[in-house]
Tab-separated table of C-alpha atoms in Angstrom:
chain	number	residue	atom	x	y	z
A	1	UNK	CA	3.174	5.465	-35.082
A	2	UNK	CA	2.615	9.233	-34.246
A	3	UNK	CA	5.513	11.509	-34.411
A	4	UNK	CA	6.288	15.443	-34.331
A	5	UNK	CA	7.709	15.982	-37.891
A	6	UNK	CA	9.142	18.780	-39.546
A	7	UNK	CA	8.723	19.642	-42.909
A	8	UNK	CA	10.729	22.787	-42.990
A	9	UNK	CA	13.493	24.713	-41.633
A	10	UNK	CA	11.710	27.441	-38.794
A	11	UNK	CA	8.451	26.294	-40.224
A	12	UNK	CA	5.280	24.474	-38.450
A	13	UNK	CA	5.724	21.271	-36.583
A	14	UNK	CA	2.913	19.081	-37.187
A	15	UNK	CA	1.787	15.577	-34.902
A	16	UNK	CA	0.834	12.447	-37.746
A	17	UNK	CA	1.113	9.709	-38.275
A	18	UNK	CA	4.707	8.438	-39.922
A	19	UNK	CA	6.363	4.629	-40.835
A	20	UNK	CA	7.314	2.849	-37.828
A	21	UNK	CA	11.128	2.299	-37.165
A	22	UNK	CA	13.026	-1.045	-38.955
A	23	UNK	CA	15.210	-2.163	-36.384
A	24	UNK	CA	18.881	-2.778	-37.617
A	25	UNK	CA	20.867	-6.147	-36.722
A	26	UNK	CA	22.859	-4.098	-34.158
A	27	UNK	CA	20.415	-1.933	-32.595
A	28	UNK	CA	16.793	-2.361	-30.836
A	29	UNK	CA	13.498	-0.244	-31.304
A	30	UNK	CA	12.809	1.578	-28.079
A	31	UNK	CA	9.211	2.792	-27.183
A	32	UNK	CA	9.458	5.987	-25.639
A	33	UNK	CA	8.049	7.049	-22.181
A	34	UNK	CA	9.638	10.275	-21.696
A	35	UNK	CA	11.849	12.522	-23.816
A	36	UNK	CA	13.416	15.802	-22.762
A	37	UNK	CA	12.869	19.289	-24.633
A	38	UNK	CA	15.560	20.776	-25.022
A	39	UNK	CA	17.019	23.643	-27.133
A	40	UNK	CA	19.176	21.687	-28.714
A	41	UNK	CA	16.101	20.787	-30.673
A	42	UNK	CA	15.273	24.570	-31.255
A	43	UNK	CA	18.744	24.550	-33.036
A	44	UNK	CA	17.679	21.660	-35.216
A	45	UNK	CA	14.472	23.057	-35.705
A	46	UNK	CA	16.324	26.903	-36.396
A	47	UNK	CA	18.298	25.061	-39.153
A	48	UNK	CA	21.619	25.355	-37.199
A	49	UNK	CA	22.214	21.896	-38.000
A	50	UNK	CA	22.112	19.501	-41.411
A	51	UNK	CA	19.189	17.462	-41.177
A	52	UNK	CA	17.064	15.819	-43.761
A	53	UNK	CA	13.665	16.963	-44.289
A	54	UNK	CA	10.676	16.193	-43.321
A	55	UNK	CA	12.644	15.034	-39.850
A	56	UNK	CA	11.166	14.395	-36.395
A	57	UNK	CA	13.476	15.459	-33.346
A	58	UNK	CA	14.043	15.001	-29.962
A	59	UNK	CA	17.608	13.055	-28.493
A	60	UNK	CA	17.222	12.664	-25.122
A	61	UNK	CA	14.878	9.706	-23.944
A	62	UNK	CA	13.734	6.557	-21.946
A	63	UNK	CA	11.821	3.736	-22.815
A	64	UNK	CA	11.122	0.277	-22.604
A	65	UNK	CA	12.983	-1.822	-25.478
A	66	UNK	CA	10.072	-2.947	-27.809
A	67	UNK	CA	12.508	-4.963	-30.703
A	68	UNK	CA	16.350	-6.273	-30.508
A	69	UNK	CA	18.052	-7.006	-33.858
A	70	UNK	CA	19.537	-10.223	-34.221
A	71	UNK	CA	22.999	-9.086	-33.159
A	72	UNK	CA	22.425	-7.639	-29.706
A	73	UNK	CA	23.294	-9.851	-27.536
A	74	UNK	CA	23.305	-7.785	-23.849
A	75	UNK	CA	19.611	-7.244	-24.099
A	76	UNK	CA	16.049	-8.199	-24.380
A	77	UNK	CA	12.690	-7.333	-24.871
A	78	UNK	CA	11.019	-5.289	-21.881
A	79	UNK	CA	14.091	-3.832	-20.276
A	80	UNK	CA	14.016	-0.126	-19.165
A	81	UNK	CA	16.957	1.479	-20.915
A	82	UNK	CA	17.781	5.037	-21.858
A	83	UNK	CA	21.049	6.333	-24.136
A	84	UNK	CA	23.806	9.226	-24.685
A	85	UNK	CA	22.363	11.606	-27.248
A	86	UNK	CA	25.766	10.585	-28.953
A	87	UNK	CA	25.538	6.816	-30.564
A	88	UNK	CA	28.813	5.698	-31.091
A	89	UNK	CA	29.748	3.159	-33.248
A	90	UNK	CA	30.926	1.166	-31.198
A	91	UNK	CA	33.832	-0.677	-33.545
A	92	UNK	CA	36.266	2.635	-33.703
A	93	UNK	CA	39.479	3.130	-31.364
A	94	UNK	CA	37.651	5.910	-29.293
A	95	UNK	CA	35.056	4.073	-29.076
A	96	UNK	CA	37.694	1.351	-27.882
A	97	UNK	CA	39.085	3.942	-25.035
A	98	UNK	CA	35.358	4.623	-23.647
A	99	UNK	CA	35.218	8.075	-25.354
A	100	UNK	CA	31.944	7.336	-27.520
A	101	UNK	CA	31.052	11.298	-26.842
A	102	UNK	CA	33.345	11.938	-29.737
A	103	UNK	CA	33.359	9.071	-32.263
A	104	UNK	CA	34.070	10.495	-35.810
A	105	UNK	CA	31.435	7.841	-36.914
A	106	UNK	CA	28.750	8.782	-34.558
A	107	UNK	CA	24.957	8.965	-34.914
A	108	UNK	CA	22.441	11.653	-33.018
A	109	UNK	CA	18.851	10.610	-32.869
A	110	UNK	CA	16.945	13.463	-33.493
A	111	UNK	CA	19.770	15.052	-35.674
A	112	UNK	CA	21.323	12.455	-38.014
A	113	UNK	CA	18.427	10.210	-38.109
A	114	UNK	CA	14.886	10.191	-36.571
A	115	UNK	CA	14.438	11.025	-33.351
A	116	UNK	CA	12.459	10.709	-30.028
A	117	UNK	CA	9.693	12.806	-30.423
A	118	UNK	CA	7.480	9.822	-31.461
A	119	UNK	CA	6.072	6.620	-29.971
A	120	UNK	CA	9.285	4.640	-30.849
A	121	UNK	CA	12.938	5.376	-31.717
A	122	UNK	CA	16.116	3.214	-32.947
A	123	UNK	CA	19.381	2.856	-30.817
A	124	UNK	CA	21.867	1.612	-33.352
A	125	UNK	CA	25.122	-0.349	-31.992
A	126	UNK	CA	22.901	-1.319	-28.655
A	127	UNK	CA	25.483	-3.055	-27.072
A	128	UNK	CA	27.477	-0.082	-27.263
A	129	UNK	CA	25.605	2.682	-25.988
A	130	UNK	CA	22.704	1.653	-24.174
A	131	UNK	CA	22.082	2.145	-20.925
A	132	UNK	CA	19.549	-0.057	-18.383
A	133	UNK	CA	17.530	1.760	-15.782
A	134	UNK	CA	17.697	0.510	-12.151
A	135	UNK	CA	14.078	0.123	-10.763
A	136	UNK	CA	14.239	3.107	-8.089
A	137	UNK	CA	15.073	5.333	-10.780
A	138	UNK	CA	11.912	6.915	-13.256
A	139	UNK	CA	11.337	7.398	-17.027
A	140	UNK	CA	11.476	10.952	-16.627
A	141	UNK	CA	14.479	11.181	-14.446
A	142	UNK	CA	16.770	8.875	-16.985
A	143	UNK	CA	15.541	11.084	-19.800
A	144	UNK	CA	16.986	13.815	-18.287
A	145	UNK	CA	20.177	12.486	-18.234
A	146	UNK	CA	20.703	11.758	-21.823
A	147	UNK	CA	21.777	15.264	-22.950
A	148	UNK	CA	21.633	17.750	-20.064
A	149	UNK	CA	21.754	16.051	-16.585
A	150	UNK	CA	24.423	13.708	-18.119
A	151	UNK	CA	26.517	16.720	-20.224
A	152	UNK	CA	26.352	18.957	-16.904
A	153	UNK	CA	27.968	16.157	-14.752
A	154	UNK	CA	31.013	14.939	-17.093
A	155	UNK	CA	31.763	18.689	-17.408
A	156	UNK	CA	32.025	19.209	-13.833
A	157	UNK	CA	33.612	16.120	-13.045
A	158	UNK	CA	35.636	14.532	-16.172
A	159	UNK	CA	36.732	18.276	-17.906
A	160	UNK	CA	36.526	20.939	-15.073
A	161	UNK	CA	37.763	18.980	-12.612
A	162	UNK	CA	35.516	20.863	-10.397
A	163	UNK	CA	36.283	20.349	-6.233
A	164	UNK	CA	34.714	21.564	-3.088
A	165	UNK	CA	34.898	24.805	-1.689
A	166	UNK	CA	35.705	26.022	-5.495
A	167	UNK	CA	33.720	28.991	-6.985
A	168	UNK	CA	31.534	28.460	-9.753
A	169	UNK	CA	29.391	30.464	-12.585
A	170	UNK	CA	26.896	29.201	-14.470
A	171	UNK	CA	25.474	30.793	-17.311
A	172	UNK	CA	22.222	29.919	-17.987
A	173	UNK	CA	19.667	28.115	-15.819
A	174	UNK	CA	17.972	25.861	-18.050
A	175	UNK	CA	17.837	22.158	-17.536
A	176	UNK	CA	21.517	21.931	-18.178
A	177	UNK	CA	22.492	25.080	-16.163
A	178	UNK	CA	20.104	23.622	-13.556
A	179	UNK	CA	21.716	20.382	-13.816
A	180	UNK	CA	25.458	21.866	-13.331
A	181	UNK	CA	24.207	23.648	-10.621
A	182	UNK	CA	22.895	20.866	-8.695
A	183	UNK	CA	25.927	18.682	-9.234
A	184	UNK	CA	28.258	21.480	-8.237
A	185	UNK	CA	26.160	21.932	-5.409
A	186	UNK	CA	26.882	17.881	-4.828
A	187	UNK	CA	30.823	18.427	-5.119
A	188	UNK	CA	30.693	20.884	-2.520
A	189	UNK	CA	31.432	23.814	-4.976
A	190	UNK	CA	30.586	27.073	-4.273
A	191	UNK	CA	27.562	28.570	-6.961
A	192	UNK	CA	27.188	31.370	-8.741
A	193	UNK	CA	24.209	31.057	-10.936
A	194	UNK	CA	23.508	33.490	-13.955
A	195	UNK	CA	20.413	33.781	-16.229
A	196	UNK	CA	17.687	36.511	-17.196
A	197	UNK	CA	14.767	34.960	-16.140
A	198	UNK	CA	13.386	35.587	-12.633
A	199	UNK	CA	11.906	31.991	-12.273
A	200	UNK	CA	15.097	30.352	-13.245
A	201	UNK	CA	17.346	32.342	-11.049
A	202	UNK	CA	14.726	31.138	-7.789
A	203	UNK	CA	15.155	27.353	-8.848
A	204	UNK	CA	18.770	27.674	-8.991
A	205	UNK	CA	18.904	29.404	-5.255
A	206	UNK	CA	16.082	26.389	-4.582
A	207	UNK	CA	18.745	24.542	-5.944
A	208	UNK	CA	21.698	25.430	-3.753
A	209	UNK	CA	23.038	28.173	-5.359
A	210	UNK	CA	24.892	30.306	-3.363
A	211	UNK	CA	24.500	33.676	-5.492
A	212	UNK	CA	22.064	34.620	-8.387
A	213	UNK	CA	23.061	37.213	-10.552
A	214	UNK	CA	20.339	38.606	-13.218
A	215	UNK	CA	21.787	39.026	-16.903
A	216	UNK	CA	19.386	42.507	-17.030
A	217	UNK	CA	21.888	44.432	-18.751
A	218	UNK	CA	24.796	45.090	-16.101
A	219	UNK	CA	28.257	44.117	-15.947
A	220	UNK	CA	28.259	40.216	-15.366
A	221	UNK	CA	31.795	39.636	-14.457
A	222	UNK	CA	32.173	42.553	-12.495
A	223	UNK	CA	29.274	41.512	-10.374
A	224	UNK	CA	31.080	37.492	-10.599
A	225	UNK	CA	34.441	39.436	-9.512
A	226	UNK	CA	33.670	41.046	-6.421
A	227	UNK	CA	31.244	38.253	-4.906
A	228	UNK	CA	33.726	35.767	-5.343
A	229	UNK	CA	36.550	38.079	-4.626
A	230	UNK	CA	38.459	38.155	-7.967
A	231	UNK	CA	37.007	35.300	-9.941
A	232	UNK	CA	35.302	31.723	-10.191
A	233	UNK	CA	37.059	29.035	-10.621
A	234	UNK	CA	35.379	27.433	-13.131
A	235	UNK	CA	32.685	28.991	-15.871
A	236	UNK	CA	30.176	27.423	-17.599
A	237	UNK	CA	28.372	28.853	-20.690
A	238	UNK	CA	25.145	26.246	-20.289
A	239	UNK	CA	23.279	28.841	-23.006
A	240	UNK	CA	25.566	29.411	-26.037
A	241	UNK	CA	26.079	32.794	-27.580
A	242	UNK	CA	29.061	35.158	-27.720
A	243	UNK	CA	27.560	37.051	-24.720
A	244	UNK	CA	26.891	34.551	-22.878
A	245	UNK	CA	30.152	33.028	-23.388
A	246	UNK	CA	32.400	36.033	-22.935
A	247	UNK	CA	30.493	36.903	-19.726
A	248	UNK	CA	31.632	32.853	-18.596
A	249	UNK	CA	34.833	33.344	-19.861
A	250	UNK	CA	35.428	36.959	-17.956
A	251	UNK	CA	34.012	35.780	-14.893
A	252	UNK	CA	37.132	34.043	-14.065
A	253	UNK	CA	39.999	34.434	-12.096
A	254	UNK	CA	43.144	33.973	-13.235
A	255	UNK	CA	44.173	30.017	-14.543
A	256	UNK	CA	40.251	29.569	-14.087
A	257	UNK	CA	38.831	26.862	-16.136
A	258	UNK	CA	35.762	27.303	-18.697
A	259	UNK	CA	33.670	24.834	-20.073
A	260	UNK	CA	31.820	25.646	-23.458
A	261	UNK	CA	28.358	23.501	-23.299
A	262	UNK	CA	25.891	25.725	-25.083
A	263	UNK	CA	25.914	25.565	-28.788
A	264	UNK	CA	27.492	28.420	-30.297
A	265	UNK	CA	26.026	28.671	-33.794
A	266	UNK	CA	26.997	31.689	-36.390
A	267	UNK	CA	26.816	32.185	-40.404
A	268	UNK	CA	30.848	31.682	-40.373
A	269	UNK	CA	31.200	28.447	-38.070
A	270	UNK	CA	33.234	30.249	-35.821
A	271	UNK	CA	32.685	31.996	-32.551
A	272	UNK	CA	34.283	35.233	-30.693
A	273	UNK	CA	36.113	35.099	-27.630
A	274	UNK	CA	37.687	37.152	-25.386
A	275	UNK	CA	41.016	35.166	-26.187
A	276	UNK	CA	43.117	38.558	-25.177
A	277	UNK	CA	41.865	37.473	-21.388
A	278	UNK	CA	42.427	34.024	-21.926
A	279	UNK	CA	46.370	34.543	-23.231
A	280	UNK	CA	46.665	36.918	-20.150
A	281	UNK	CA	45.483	35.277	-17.514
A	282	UNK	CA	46.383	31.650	-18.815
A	283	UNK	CA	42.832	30.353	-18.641
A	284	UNK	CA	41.655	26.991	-20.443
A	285	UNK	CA	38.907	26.757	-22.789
A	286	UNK	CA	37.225	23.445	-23.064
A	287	UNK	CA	34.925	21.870	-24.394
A	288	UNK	CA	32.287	18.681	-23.313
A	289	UNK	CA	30.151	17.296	-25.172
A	290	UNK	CA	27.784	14.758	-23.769
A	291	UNK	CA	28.933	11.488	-22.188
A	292	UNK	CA	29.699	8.277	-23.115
A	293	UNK	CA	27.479	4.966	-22.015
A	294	UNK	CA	30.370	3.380	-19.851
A	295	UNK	CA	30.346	6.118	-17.714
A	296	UNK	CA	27.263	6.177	-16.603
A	297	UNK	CA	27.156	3.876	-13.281
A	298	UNK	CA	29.107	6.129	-11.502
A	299	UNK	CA	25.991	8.688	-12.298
A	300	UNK	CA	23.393	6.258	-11.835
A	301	UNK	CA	24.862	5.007	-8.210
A	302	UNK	CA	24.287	8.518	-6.851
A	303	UNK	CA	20.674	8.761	-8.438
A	304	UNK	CA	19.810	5.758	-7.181
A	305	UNK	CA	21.035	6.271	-3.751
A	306	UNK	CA	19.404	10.077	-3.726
A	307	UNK	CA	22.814	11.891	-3.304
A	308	UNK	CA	21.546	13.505	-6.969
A	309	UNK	CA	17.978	14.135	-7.699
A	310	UNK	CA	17.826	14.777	-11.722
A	311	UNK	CA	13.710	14.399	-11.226
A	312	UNK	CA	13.309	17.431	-9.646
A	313	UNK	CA	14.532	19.397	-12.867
A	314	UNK	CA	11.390	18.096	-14.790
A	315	UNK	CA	9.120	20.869	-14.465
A	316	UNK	CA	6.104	19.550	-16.088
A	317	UNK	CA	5.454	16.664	-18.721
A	318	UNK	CA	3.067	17.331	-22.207
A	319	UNK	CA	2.139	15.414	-25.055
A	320	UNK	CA	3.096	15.528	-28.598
A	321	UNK	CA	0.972	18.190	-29.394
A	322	UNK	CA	1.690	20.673	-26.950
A	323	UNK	CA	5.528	19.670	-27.514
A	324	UNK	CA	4.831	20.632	-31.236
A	325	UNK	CA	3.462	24.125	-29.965
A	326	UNK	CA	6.657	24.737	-27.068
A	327	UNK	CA	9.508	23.415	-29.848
A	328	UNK	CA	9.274	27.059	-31.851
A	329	UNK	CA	9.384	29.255	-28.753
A	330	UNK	CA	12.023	27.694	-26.882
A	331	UNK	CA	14.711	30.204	-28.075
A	332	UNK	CA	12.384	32.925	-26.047
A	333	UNK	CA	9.689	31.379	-23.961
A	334	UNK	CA	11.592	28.913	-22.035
A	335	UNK	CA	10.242	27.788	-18.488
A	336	UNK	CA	12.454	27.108	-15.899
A	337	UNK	CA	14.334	23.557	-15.496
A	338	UNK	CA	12.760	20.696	-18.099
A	339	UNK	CA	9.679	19.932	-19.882
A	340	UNK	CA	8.917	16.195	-20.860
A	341	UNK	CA	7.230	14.648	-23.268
A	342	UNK	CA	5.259	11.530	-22.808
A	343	UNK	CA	4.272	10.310	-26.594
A	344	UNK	CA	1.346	8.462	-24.783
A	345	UNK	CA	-0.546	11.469	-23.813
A	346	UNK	CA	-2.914	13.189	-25.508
């Protein structure tokens, strides 16, 4: 099959032709329709994470299952399914509770293993953690949701807590700070959208933010402070650096809530924060990442019914090829909401 591989750490990323996938007793082979990128797979491709060279990437996807092992038993050949970026195993006790997100045994196409970017990927433990795709909903709009759309609206809902008429800042306006701003938007929040790019603070207003605020060197919070009239609410840090994150964090008012969704990577492990403010003013820190396969029909109810419109993130869809050429870049050159990848084009 033909996959985007890399053969070293901040080096080219090359199209070819690679092994196709063995599919494992518990799991299924999924050919891929759509795939998000995402910079999450700059990080990988920044060597911010341990991966095994040469690797291909990509963790958020859709697809039509093309093999089932021998023991799956919820699903067959031909159904539309997509996945969490985080494969649980499935046989662990928070796994048991529903929390696959955070399974000390889990797997991350893309990461721990081979990922997306290709014709076909594995879903280990399919019974587990896949997901089927209702027939009103497309391959690009249930890629979306496996990492950003999907991270965004647990966030909001499951660790923020997040209710109408609340104040809200969002740093970043990616696909995941586009996401949390349309979901927000849903709950009847009230949005504050941060970001330095021009084109992503006009989709955010497009989006139903009620405030854009340009990260062009002034004083974030203060700007945060007086619109909302001593605080938001809530933060999110949908980028992940210490700016970024301090400028989240700050932007609250006192007992505000922050979630951490950006990746936060540094030589030591460990990230600043302004923790003085957070003592002070008794805020909580936490943290989300992704969200598990069982709680996804909540999601998928209000996709398919239009209350939440995850499709109109995609901004445009590319081959392999040209998602070889974006991957590198993403860190500086990123376009407003998503870009998809359909492994069929070329």
């Amino acid at each position: 099959m033909r996959a985007m591989v890399m053969d070293s750490i901040r080096g080219p990323v090359t199209v070819r032709e690679v092994a196709d996938p063995s599919v494992p007793a518990d799991g299924v082979v999924v050919s891929v329709r759509a795939t998000g990128l995402c910079r999450s797979d700059w990080h990988a491709w920044a060597g911010h994470d341990d991966i095994a060279l040469p690797h291909t990437p990509g963790h958020e996807f859709s697809g039509v299952i093309s093999e089932v092992g021998a023991e799956v038993a919820g699903w067959q050949v031909g159904d539309r399914v997509t996945t969490p970026f985080v494969i649980g195993c499935g046989r662990c006790e928070w796994c048991a509770r529903g929390d696959a997100q955070v399974c000390p045994h889990q797997q991350q196409p893309g990461f721990t293993y081979a990922g997306s970017f290709a014709e076909r990927v594995v879903v280990p433990a399919a019974d587990v953690n896949l997901v089927g795709i209702p027939d009103g909903v497309s391959f690009e709009a249930a890629a979306a949701l496996g990492c950003r759309f999907a991270t965004a609206y647990r966030a909001l809902i499951a660790r923020a807590t997040l209710s109408g008429g609340e104040w809200i800042t969002i740093v970043g306006a990616g696909g995941v700070g586009l996401s949390a701003v349309m979901i927000a938007r849903a709950l009847g929040a009230r949005v504050i959208a941060v970001d330095r790019s021009p084109a992503a603070l006009q989709t955010a207003s497009e989006l139903g933010a009620e405030h854009v605020v340009a990260a062009d060197g002034q004083d974030v919070p203060a700007v945060v402070h007086k619109l909302t009239g001593g605080g938001s609410h809530v933060s999110v840090d949908a980028v992940g650096s210490e700016q970024t994150a301090s400028d989240a964090i700050l932007s609250l008012r006192r007992r505000g809530r922050h979630v951490q969704i950006g990746l936060l990577p540094s030589a030591s492990g460990r990230s600043a924060a302004p923790l003085a403010r957070v003592i002070a003013w008794e805020l909580d820190l936490l943290g989300s990442h992704g969200m598990a396969a069982v709680d996804y029909p909540g999601m998928m109810a209000l996709i398919g019914d239009g209350s939440l419109r995850p499709q109109d993130l995609v901004q445009r869809v590319v081959g392999l090829e040209e998602g070889a050429r974006l991957l590198p870049a993403m860190d500086t050159a990123a376009a407003a909401g998503m870009t998809m990848i359909d492994p069929r084009l070329v």
